[in-house]
Coordinates of C-alpha atoms and ligand atoms in Angstrom, one line a residue:
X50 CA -4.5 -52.1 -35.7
X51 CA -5.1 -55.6 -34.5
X52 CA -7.7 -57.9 -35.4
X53 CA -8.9 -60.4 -32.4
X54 CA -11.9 -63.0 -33.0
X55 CA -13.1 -61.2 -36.1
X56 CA -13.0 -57.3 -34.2
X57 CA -10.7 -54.1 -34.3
X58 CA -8.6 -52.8 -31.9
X59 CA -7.2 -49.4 -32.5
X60 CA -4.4 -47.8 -30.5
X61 CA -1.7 -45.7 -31.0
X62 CA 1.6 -45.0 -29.3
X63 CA 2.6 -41.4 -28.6
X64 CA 3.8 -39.1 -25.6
X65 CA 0.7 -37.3 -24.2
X66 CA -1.8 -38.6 -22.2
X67 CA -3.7 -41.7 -23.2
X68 CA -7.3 -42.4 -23.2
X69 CA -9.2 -46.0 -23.3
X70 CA -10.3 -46.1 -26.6
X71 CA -14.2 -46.4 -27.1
X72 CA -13.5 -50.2 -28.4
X73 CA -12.6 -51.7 -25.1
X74 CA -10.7 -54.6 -25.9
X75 CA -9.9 -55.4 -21.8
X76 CA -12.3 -55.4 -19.2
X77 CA -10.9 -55.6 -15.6
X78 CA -13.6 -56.8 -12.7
X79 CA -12.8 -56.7 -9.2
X80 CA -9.0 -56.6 -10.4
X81 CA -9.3 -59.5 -12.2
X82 CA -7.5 -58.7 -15.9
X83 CA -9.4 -60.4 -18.6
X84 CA -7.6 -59.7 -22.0
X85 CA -9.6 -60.9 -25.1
X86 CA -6.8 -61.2 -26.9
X87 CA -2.7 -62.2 -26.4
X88 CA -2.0 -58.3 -25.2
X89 CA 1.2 -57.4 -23.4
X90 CA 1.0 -57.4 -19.4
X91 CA -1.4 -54.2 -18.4
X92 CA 0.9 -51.5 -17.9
X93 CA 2.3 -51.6 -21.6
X94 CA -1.0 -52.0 -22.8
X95 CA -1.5 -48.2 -21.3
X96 CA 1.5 -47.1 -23.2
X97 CA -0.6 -48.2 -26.6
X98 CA -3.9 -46.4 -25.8
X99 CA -5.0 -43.2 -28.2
X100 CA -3.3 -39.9 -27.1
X101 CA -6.0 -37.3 -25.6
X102 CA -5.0 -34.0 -27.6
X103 CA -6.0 -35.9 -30.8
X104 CA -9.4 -35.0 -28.8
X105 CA -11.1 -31.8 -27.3
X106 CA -9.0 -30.9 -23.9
X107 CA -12.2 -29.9 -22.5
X108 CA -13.1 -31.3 -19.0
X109 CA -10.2 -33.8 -19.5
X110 CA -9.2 -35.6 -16.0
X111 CA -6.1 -37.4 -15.3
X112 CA -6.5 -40.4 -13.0
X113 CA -3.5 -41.3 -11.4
X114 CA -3.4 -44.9 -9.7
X115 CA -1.7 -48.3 -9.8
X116 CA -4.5 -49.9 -9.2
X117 CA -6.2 -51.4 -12.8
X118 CA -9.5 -52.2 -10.8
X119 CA -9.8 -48.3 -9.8
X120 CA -8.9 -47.1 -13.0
X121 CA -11.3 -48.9 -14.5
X122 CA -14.4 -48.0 -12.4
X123 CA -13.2 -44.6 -12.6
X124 CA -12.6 -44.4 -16.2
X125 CA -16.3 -46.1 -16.7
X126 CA -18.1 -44.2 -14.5
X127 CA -16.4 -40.5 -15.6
X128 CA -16.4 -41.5 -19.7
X129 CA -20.5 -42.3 -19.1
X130 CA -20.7 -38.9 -17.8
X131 CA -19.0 -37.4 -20.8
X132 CA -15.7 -36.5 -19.4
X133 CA -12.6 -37.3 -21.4
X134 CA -10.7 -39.4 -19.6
X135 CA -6.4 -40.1 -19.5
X136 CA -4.4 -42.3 -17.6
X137 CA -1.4 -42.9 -15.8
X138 CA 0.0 -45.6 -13.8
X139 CA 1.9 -43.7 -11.5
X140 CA 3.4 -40.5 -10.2
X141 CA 6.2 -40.1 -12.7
X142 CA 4.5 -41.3 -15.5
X143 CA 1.8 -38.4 -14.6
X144 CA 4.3 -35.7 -14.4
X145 CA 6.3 -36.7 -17.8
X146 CA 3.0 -36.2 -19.5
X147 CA 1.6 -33.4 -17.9
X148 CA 4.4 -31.4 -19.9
X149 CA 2.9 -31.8 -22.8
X150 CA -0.6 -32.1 -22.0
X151 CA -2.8 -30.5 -19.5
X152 CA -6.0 -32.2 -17.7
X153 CA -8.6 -29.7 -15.8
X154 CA -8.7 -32.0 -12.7
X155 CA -6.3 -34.5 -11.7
X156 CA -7.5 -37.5 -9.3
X157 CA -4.3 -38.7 -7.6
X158 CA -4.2 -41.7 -5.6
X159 CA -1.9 -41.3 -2.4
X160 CA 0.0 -44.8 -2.2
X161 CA 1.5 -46.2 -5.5
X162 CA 5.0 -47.5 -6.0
X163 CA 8.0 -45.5 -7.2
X164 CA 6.9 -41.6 -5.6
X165 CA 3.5 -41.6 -4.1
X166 CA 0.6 -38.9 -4.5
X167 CA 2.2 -36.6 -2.2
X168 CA 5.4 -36.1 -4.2
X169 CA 3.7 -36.0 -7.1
X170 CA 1.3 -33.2 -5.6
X171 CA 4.5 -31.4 -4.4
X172 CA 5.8 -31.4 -8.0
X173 CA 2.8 -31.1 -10.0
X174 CA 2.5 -27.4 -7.7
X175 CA 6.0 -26.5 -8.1
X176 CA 5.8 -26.3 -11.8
X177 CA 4.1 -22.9 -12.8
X178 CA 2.6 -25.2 -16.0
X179 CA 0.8 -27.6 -13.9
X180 CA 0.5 -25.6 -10.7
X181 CA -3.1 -24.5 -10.7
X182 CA -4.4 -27.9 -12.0
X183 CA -6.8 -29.0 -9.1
X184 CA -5.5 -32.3 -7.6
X185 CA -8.0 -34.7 -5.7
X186 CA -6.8 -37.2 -3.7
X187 CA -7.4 -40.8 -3.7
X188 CA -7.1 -42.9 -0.8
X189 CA -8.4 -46.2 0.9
X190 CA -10.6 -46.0 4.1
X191 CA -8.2 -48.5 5.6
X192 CA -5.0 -46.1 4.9
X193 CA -4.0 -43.9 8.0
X194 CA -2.5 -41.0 5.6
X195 CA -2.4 -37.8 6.6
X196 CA -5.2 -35.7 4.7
X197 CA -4.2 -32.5 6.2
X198 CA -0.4 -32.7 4.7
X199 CA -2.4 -33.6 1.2
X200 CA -4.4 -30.5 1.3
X201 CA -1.5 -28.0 2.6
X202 CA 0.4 -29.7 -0.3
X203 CA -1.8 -27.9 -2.7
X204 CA -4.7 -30.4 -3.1
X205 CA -8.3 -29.4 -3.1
X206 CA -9.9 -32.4 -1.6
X207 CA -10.1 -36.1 -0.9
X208 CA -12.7 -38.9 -1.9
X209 CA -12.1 -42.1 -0.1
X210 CA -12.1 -45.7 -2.0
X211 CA -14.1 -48.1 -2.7
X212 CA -15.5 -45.0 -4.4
X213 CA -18.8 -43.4 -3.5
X214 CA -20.1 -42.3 -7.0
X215 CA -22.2 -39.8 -6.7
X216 CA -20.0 -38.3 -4.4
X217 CA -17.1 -38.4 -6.7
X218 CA -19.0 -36.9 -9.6
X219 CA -20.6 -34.2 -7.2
X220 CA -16.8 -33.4 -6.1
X221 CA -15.4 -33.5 -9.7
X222 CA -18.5 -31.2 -10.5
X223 CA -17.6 -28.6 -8.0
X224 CA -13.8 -28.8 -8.5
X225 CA -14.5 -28.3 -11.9
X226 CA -16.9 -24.9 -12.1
X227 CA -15.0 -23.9 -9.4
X228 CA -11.6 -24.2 -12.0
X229 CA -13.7 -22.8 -14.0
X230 CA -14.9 -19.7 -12.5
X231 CA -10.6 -18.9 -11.7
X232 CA -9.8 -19.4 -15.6
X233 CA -12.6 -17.1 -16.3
X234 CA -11.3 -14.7 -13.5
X235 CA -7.9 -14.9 -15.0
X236 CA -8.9 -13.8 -18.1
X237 CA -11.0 -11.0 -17.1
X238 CA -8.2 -10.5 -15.0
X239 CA -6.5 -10.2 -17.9
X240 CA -8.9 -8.1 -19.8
X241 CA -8.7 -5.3 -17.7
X242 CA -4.9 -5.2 -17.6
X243 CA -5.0 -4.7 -21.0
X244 CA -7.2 -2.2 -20.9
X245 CA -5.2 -0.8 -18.2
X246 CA -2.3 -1.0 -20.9
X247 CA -4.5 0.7 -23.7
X248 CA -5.7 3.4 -21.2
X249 CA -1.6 4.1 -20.0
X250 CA -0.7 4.2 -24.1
X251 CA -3.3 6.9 -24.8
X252 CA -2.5 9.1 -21.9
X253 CA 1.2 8.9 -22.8
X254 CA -0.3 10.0 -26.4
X255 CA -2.5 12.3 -25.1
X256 CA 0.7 13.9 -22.6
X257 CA 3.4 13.6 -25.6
X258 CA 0.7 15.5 -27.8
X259 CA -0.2 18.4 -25.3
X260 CA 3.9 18.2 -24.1
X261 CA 5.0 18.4 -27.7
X262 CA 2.4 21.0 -28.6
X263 CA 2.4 23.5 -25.4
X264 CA 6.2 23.5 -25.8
X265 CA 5.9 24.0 -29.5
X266 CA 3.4 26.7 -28.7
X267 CA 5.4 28.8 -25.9
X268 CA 8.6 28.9 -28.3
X269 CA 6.8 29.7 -31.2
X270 CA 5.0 32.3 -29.5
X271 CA 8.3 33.7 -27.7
X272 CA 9.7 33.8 -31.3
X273 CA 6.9 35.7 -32.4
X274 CA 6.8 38.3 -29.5
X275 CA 10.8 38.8 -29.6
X276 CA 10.8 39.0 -33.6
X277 CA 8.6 42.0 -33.8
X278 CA 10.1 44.4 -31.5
X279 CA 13.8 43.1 -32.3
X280 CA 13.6 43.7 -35.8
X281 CA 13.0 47.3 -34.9
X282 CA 16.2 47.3 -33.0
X283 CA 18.3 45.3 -36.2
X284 CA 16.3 47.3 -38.9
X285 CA 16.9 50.9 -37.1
X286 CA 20.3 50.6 -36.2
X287 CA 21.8 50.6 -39.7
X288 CA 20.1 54.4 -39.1
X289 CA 21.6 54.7 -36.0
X290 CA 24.9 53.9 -36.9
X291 CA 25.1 56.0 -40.2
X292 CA 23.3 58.9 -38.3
X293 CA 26.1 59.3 -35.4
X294 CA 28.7 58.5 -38.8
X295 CA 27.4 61.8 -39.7
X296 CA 27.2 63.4 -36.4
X297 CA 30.4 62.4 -35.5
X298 CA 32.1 64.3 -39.1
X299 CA 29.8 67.1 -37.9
X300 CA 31.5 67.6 -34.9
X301 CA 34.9 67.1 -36.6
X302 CA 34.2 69.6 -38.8
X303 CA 33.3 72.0 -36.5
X304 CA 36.8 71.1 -34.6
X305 CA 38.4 71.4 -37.6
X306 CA 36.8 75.0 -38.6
X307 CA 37.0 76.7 -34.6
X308 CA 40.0 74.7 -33.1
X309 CA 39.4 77.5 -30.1
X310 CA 35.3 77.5 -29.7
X311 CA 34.0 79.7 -26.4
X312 CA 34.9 78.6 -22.9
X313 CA 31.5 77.1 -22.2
X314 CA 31.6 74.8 -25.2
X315 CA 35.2 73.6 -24.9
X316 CA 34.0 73.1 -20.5
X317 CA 31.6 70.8 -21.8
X318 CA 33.3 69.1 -24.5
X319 CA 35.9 68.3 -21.1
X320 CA 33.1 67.0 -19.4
X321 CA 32.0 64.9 -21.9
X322 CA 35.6 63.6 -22.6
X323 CA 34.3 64.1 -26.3
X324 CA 37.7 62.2 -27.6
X325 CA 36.6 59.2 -26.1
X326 CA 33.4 59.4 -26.7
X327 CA 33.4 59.8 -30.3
X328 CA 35.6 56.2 -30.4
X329 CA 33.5 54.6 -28.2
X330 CA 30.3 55.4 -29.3
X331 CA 31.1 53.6 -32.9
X332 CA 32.3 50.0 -30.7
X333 CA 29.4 50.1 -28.8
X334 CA 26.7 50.7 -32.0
X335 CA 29.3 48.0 -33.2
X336 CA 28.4 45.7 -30.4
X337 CA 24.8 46.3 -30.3
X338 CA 24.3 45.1 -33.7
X339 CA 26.3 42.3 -32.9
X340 CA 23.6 41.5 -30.0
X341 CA 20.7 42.2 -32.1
X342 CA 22.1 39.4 -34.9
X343 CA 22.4 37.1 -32.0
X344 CA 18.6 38.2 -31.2
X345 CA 18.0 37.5 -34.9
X346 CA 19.6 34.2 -34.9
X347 CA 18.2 32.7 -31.6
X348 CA 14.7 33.8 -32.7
X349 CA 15.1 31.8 -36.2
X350 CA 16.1 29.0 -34.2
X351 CA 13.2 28.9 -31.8
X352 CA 11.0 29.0 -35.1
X353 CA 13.1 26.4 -36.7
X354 CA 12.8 24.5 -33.4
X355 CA 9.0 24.4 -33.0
X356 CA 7.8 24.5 -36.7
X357 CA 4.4 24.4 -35.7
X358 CA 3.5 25.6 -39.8
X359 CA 5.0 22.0 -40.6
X360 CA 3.2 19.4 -39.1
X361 CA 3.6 17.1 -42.2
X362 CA 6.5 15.1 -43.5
X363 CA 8.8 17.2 -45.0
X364 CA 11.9 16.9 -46.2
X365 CA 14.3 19.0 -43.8
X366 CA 18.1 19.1 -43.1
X367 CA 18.5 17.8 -39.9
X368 CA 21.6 19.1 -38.4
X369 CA 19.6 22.8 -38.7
X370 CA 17.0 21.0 -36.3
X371 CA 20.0 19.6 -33.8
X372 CA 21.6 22.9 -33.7
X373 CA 18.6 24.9 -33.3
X374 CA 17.9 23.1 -30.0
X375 CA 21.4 23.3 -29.0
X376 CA 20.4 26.7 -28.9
X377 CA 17.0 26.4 -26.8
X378 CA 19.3 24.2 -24.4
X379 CA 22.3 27.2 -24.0
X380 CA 21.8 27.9 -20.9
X381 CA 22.5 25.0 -19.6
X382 CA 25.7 24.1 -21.5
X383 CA 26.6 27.5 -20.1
X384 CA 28.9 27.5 -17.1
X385 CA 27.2 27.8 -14.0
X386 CA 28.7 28.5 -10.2
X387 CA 29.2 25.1 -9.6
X388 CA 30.0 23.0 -12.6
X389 CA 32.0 23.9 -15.8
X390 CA 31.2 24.4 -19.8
X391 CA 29.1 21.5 -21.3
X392 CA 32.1 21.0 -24.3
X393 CA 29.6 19.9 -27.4
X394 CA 32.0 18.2 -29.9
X395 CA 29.9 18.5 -33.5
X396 CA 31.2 15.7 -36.0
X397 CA 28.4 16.5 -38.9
X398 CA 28.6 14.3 -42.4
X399 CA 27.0 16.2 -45.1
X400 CA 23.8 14.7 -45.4
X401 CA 20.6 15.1 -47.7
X402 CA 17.8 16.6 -46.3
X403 CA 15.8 13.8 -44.7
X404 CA 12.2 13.4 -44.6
X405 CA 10.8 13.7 -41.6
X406 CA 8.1 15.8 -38.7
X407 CA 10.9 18.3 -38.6
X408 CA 9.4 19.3 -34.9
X409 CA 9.0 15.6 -33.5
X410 CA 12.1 15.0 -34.4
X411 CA 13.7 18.2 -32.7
X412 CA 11.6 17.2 -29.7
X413 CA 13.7 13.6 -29.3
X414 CA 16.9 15.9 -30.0
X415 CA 15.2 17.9 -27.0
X416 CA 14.8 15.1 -24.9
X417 CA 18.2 13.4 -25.6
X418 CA 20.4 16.2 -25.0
X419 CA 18.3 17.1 -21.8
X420 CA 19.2 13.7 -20.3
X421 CA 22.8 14.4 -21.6
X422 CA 22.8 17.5 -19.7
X423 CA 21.6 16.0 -16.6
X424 CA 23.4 12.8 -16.3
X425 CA 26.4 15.4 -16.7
X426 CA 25.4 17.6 -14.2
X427 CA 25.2 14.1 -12.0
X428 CA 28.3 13.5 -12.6
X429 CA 30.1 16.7 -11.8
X430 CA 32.9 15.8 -14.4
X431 CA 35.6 17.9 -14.6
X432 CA 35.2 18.5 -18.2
X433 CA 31.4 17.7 -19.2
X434 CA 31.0 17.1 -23.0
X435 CA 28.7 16.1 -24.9
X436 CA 29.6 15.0 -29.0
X437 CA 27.3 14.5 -31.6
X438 CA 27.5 12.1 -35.1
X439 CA 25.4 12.2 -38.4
X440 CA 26.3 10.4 -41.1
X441 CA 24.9 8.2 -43.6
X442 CA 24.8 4.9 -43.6
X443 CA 23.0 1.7 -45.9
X444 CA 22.9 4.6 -48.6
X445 CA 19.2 5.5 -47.2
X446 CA 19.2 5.9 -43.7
X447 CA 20.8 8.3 -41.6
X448 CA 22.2 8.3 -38.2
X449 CA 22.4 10.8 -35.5
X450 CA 24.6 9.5 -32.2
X451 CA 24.3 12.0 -29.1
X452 CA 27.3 10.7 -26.6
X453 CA 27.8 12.3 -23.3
X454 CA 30.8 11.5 -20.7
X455 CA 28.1 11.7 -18.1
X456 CA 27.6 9.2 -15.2
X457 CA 25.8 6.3 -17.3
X458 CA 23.2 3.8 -16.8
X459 CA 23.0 0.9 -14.4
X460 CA 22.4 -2.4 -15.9
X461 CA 19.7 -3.0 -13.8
X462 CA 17.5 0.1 -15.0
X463 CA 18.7 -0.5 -18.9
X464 CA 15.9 -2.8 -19.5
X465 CA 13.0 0.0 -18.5
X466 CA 14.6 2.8 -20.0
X467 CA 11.9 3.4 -22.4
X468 CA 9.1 2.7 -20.2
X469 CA 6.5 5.0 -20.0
X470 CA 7.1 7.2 -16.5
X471 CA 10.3 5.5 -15.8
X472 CA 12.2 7.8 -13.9
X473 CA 15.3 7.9 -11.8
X474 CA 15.3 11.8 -11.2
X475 CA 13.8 13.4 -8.4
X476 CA 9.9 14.6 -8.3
X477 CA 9.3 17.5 -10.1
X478 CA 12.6 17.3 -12.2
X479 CA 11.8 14.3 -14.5
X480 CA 8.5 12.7 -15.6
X481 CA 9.4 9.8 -16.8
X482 CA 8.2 10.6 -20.2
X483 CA 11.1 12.1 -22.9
X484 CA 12.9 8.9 -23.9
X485 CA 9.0 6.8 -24.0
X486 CA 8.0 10.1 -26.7
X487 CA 11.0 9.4 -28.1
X488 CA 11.2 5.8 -28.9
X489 CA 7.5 6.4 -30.8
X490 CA 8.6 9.0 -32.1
X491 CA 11.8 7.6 -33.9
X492 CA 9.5 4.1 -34.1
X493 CA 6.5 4.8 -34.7
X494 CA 6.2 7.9 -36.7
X495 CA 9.7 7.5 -38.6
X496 CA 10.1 4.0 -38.8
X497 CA 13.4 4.2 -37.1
X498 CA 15.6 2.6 -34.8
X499 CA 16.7 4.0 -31.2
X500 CA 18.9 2.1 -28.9
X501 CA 21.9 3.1 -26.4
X502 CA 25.0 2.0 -25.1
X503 CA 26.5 3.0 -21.5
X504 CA 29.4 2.5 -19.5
X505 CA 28.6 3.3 -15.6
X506 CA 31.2 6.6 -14.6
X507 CA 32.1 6.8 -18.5
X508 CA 28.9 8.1 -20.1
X509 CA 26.0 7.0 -22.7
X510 CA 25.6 7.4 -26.1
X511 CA 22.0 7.7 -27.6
X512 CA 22.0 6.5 -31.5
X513 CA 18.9 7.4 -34.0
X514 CA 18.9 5.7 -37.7
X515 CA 15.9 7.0 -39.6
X516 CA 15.3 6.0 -43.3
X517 CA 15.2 8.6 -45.9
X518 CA 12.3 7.7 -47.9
X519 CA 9.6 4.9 -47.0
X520 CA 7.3 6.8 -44.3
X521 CA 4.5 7.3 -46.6
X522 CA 2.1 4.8 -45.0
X523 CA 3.3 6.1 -41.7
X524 CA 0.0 8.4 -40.5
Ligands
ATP251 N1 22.2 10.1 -21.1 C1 21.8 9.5 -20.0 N2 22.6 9.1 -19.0 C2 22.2 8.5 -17.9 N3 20.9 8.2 -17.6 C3 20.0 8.5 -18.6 C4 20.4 9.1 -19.8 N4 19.3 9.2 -20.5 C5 18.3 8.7 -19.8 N5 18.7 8.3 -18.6 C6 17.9 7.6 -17.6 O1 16.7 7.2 -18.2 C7 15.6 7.7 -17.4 C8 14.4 8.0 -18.2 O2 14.7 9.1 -19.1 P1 13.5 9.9 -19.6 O3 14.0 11.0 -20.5 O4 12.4 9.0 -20.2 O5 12.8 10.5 -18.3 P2 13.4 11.7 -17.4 O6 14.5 12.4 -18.0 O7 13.6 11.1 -16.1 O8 12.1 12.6 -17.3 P3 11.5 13.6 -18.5 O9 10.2 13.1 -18.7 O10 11.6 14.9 -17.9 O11 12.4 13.4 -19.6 C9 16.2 8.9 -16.6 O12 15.5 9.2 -15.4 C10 17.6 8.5 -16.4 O13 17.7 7.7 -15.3
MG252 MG1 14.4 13.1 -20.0

């Protein structure tokens, strides 16, 4: 504060924009400088006027001249019509401030000292902060400058000095609503991409749910259809086998008692080649139980894989989920004409049982080792394999880490990995959708962690934590 002739002058020092304060302790006619009191030479003076963001940024506009006279009558006639109103004496003085502080309308004049209104222009649009700012331009009747480079340079118009007020105000007006109206665009703009956003994160929902569920559906209802009619098989052959046991001592005792039965019966028993067929008859009821157990097993793991009767969190041992969809996935770690064996290397700790959606979890198994398979197959590696870790680790989190020596993942494409319908594989093979289910799956419902690492030609390696306990609140 400083006192003058019995009055208060306030000002304030700071780096934003500055505006005249109310108390006007300089009047300037006709570029005449009248101070009231011993002040420092105008320009410093500016440098000591009241920062604008200490006031509403509304309808602020920067005037930009070295001319005290204009920025005078400017500042008079805007502040009367309630415009806020900053300073600055010249180009770079502008730009350093505008970091800080944005006006809605700039009025620029073209010729000042140091860079003039065209440079400033040039810069004040090459800054993506200040680039949509509408600039006026300011220039003398008596100046031959070029308006058309002014406008190409970004500005929106010209108003010539001495200035023409209503003119200026009707410009200012316009320049303003018209600011205005592209703010208000922007941010409908806006609106509706995130709608757009919300609309794309239901229908992933919406695909993961009917995905998860129509695949949970068709192997649960495979399991059921195969269970039935092999557990006829499994049940009966015990029968079979002790049946032909019994047969089979029959017909030895018959040997036994008649060594030298009637020609027709020992023609037959020729035909038959009886000897062998006793032996083999035995390996292959031997066999066929062995096929029906497999039957038996793959069907429990189908069952185990969709648990469509456990919805809820339950407490489940997870390496019975990871192997059971190992098992969905045989046939394509099987050899194939072209390609070799998919090795899979299992390194299991022994872990509790970890509570969990036993089937969304299997699904990101599902989706994980899928992508193994195929980035393998890319590869056409001479020995495809594919090794899986669980341990436990921080005491109550565990982790699962799915490695394969497939072909990797390019840096460039790392970063969208989990997008929604990011995709690299060919229509109709990938969607775009298993690692995006995944990651809020793992996220989201478990409150997990999912991240990778990959080597381009050495392979990728997909690692899940997911905490024991703490997924109560999770819905
Ligand atoms: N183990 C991996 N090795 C190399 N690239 C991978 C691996 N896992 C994922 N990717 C890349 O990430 C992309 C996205 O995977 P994501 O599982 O989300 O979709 P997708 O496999 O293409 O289709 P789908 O919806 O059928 O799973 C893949 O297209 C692939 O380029
Ligand atoms: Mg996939």
């Amino acid at each position: 504060m400083d006192t003058y002739k019995g009055r208060f002058y306030s000002y304030a020092l700071c780096d934003n924009f500055f505006c005249i304060p109310k108390v006007k302790p300089l009047r300037i006619k006709y570029g005449v400088y009248e101070s009231p009191f011993p002040f420092p030479p105008l320009f410093d003076y500016w440098s000591l006027l009241m920062p604008v963001n200490s006031i509403s940024q509304e309808n602020t506009i920067l005037v930009v001249d070295d001319t005290p006279t204009n920025l005078q009558v400017l500042f008079d006639l805007l502040s009367e019509q309630g415009y806020r109103v900053a300073i600055a004496k010249n180009g770079e003085t502008a730009l350093q401030r505008l970091q800080s502080s944005q006006p809605n309308l700039i009025l620029l004049d073209v010729m000042m000292p140091g860079i003039d209104g065209f440079e400033t222009c040039h810069r004040l649009k090459a800054n993506p902060a200040t680039h949509d700012i509408p600039v006026i331009f300011m220039t003398a009747l008596s100046d031959s400058v070029d308006k058309v480079k002014g406008l190409s340079l970004g500005a929106v118009d010209y108003i010539t000095k001495p200035i023409q007020h209503e003119e200026v105000l009707a410009r200012i007006r316009v320049h303003l609503q018209l600011r205005n109206a592209i703010r208000m665009m922007e941010q409908r703009t806006n609106e509706v991409n995130q709608a757009l956003e919300s609309l794309m994160q239901a229908q992933l929902h919406l695909v993961q749910g009917e995905k998860m569920s129509a695949l949970g559906q068709l192997v649960a209802g495979i399991a059921h259809e195969i269970n039935n009619p092999v557990n006829f098989i499994h049940g009966n052959l015990i029968y079979v086998k002790e049946y032909t046991q019994h047969l089979l001592e029959f017909v030895q005792l018959y040997q036994k008692h008649y060594p030298n039965p009637v020609d027709e019966i020992r023609k037959r028993a020729e035909d038959l080649d009886l000897e062998f067929l006793q032996g083999d008859l035995v390996k292959i009821l031997g066999s066929m139980a062995m096929g029906s157990d497999r039957i038996r097993n793959i069907v429990l793991s189908l069952r185990n894989f969709s648990r469509l009767d456990e919805s809820e969190l339950k407490p489940v041992d997870i390496h019975v989920g990871i192997d059971s969809t190992l098992v969905i996935l045989q046939h394509r770690l099987k050899a194939k004409r072209d390609f070799p064996t998919i090795q899979v290397i299992k390194d299991y700790e022994q872990l509790p049982e970890v509570k969990c959606y036993p089937s969304q979890l299997n699904q990101v198994f599902m989706n994980i080792l899928s992508n193994a398979i195929d980035a393998l197959e890319e590869s056409a590696i001479a020995s495809p394999s594919i090794t899986i870790r669980t341990s436990a680790i921080e005491t109550n989190w565990v982790k699962v880490s799915i490695a394969d020596n497939g072909v990797g993942i390019p840096e460039p494409i790392r970063c969208k990995l989990f997008d929604p319908f990011f995709t690299t594989k060919p229509v109709g093979k990938g969607t775009g959708l298993g690692l995006s289910i995944s990651y809020q799956i793992v996220t989201e419902k478990h409150r997990g962690k999912i991240e990778f690492h990959s080597t381009v030609g050495q392979g990728t390696e997909f690692v899940i934590q997911i905490p024991m306990q703490g997924l109560k609140t999770v819905t």
